[in-house]
Protein backbone atom coordinates (compact mmCIF):
# COMPACT_ATOMS: atom_id res chain seq x y z
CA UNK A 1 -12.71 2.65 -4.59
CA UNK A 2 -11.18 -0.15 -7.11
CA UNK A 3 -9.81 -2.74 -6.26
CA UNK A 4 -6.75 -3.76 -6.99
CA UNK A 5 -5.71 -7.69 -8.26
CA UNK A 6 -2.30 -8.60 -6.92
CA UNK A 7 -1.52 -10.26 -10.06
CA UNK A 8 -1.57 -7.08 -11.78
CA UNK A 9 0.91 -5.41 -9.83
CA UNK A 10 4.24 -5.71 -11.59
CA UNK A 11 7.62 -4.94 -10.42
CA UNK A 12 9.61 -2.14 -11.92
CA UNK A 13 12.55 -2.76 -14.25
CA UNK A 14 13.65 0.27 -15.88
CA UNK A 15 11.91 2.88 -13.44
CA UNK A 16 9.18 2.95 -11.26
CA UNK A 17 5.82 3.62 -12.36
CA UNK A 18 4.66 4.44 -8.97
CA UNK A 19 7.29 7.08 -7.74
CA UNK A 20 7.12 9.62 -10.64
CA UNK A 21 7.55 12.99 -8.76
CA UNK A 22 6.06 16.08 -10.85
CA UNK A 23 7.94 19.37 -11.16
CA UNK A 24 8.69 22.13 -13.24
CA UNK A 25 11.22 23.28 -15.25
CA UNK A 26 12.32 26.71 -14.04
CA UNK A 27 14.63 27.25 -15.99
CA UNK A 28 15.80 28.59 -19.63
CA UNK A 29 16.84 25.60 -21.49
CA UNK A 30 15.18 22.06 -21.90
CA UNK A 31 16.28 19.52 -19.39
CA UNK A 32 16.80 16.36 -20.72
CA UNK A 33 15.75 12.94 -20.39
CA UNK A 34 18.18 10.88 -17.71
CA UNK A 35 19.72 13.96 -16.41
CA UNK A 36 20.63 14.54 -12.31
CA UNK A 37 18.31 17.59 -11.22
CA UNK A 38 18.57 18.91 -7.97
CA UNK A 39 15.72 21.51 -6.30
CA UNK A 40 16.11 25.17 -7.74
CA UNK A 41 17.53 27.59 -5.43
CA UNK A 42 16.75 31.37 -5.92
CA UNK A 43 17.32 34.02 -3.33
CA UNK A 44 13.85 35.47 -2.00
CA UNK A 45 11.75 32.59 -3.46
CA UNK A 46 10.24 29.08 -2.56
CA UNK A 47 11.54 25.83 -4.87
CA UNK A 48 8.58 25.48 -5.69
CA UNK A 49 5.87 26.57 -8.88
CA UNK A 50 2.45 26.33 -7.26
CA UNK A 51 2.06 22.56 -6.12
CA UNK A 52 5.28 21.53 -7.87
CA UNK A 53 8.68 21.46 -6.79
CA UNK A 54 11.01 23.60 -9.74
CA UNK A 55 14.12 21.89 -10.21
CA UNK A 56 17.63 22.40 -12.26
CA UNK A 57 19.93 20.66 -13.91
CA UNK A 58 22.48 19.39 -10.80
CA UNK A 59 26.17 20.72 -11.26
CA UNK A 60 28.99 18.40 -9.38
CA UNK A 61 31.28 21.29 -9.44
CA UNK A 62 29.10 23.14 -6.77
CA UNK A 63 30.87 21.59 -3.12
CA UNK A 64 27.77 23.76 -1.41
CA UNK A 65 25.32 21.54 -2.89
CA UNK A 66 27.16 18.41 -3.01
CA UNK A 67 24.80 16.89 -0.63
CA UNK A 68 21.60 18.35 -1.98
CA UNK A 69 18.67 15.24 -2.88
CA UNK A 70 18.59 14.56 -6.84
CA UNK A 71 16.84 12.90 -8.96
CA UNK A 72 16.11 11.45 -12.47
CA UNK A 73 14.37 12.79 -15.19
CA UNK A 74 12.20 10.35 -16.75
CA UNK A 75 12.00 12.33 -20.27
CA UNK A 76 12.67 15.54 -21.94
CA UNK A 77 11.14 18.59 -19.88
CA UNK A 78 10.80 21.75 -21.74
CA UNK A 79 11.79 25.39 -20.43
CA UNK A 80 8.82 26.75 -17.88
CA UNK A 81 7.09 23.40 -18.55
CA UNK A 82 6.17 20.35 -15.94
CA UNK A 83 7.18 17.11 -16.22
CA UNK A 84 8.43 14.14 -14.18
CA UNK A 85 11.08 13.21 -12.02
CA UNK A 86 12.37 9.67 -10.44
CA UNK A 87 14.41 8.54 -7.59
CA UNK A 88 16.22 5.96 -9.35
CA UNK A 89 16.01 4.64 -13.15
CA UNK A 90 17.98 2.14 -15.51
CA UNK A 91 19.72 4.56 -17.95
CA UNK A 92 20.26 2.49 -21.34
CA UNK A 93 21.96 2.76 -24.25
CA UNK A 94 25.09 4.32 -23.13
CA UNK A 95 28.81 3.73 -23.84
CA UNK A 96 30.32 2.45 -21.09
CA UNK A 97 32.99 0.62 -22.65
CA UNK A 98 35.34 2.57 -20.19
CA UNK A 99 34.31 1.14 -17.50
CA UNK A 100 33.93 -2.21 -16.13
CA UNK A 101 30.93 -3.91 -14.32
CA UNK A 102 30.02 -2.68 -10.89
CA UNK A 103 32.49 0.55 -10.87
CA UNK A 104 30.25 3.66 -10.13
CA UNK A 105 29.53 6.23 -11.86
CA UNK A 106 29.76 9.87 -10.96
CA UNK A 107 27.54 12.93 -11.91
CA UNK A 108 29.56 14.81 -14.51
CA UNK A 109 30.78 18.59 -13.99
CA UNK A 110 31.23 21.18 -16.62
CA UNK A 111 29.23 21.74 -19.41
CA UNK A 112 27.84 18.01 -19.26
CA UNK A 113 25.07 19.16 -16.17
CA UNK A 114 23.53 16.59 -15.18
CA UNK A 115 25.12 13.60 -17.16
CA UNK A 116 26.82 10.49 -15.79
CA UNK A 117 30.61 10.77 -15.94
CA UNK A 118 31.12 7.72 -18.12
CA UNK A 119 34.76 7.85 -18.30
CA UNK A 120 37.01 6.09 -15.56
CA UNK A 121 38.40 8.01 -12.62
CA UNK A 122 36.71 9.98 -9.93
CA UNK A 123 35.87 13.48 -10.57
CA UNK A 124 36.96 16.63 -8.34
CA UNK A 125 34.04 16.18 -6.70
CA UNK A 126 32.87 13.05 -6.46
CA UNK A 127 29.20 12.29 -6.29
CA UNK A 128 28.53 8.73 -7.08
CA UNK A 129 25.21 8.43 -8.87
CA UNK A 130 24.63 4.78 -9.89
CA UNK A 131 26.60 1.90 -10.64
CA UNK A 132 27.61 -0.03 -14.26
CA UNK A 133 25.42 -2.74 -15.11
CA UNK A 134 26.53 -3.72 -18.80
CA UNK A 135 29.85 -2.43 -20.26
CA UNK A 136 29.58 -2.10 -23.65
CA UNK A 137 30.25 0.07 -26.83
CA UNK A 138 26.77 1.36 -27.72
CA UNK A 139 24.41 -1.18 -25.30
CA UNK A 140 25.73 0.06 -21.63
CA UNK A 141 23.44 0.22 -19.07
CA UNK A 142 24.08 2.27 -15.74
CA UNK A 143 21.84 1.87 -12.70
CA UNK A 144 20.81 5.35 -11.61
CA UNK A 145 20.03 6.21 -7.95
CA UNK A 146 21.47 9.21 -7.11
CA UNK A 147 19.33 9.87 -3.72
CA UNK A 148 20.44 6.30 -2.18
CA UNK A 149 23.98 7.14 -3.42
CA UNK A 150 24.69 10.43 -1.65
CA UNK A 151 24.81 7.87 1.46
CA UNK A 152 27.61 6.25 0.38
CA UNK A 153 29.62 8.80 -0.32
């Protein structure tokens, strides 16, 4: 077994190395990167794909799943492909100009699946996902965590 130097462990600042969950796209389109997915459900079947959970892009109109886990993609997953999944990331380059510091930020309904509702005002329904850390233009940065979120609601 190797051993491990505690000087090489590192904390994590834009996601966490360590808690990268692997699924699979089961759907028809590309998910993309920093988009809410929530665990596939289809009638008869498992949410799962073999060993990996399959997952979908999460939709905050749905009230019956408004308390189902999410979580983060960490890059692009292509239809019927794997990829990886995160309970929390630091979503960057966004315009949050909208918004100031500290307000949170919702998961977007419609035909934005999946986004963060960067405009100001609660949605219909509201699912807070992270929180503003930078409000700007073209720079914004929104801290993600849509799993320890769902508690606050």
């Amino acid at each position: 077994m190797p051993v491990m130097k505690q000087k090489s462990l590192q904390p994590a600042t834009n996601f966490p190395y360590s808690e990268g969950i692997l699924v699979t796209n089961d759907t028809a389109n590309p998910i993309p990167a920093g988009r809410m997915v929530t665990f596939k459900r289809t009638v008869g079947t498992t949410a799962t794909s073999g060993a990996t959970l399959t997952v979908e892009l999460a939709d905050a109109s749905s009230a019956a799943r408004s308390k189902d886990p999410l979580l983060v993609t960490k890059h692009a997953i292509p239809a019927g492909k794997r990829g990886v999944c995160l309970p929390w990331m630091m979503l960057t380059g966004l315009d949050t100009s909208a918004l100031s510091v500290g307000a949170n930020v919702y998961l977007a309904a419609g035909a934005n699946l999946g986004a963060p509702k960067l405009t100001a005002g609660a949605p219909t329904h509201a699912r807070i996902i992270g929180v503003v850390f930078e409000s700007h233009g073209s720079t914004g940065r929104v801290f993600c965590c849509p799993t320890m979120m769902a508690a606050l609601n």
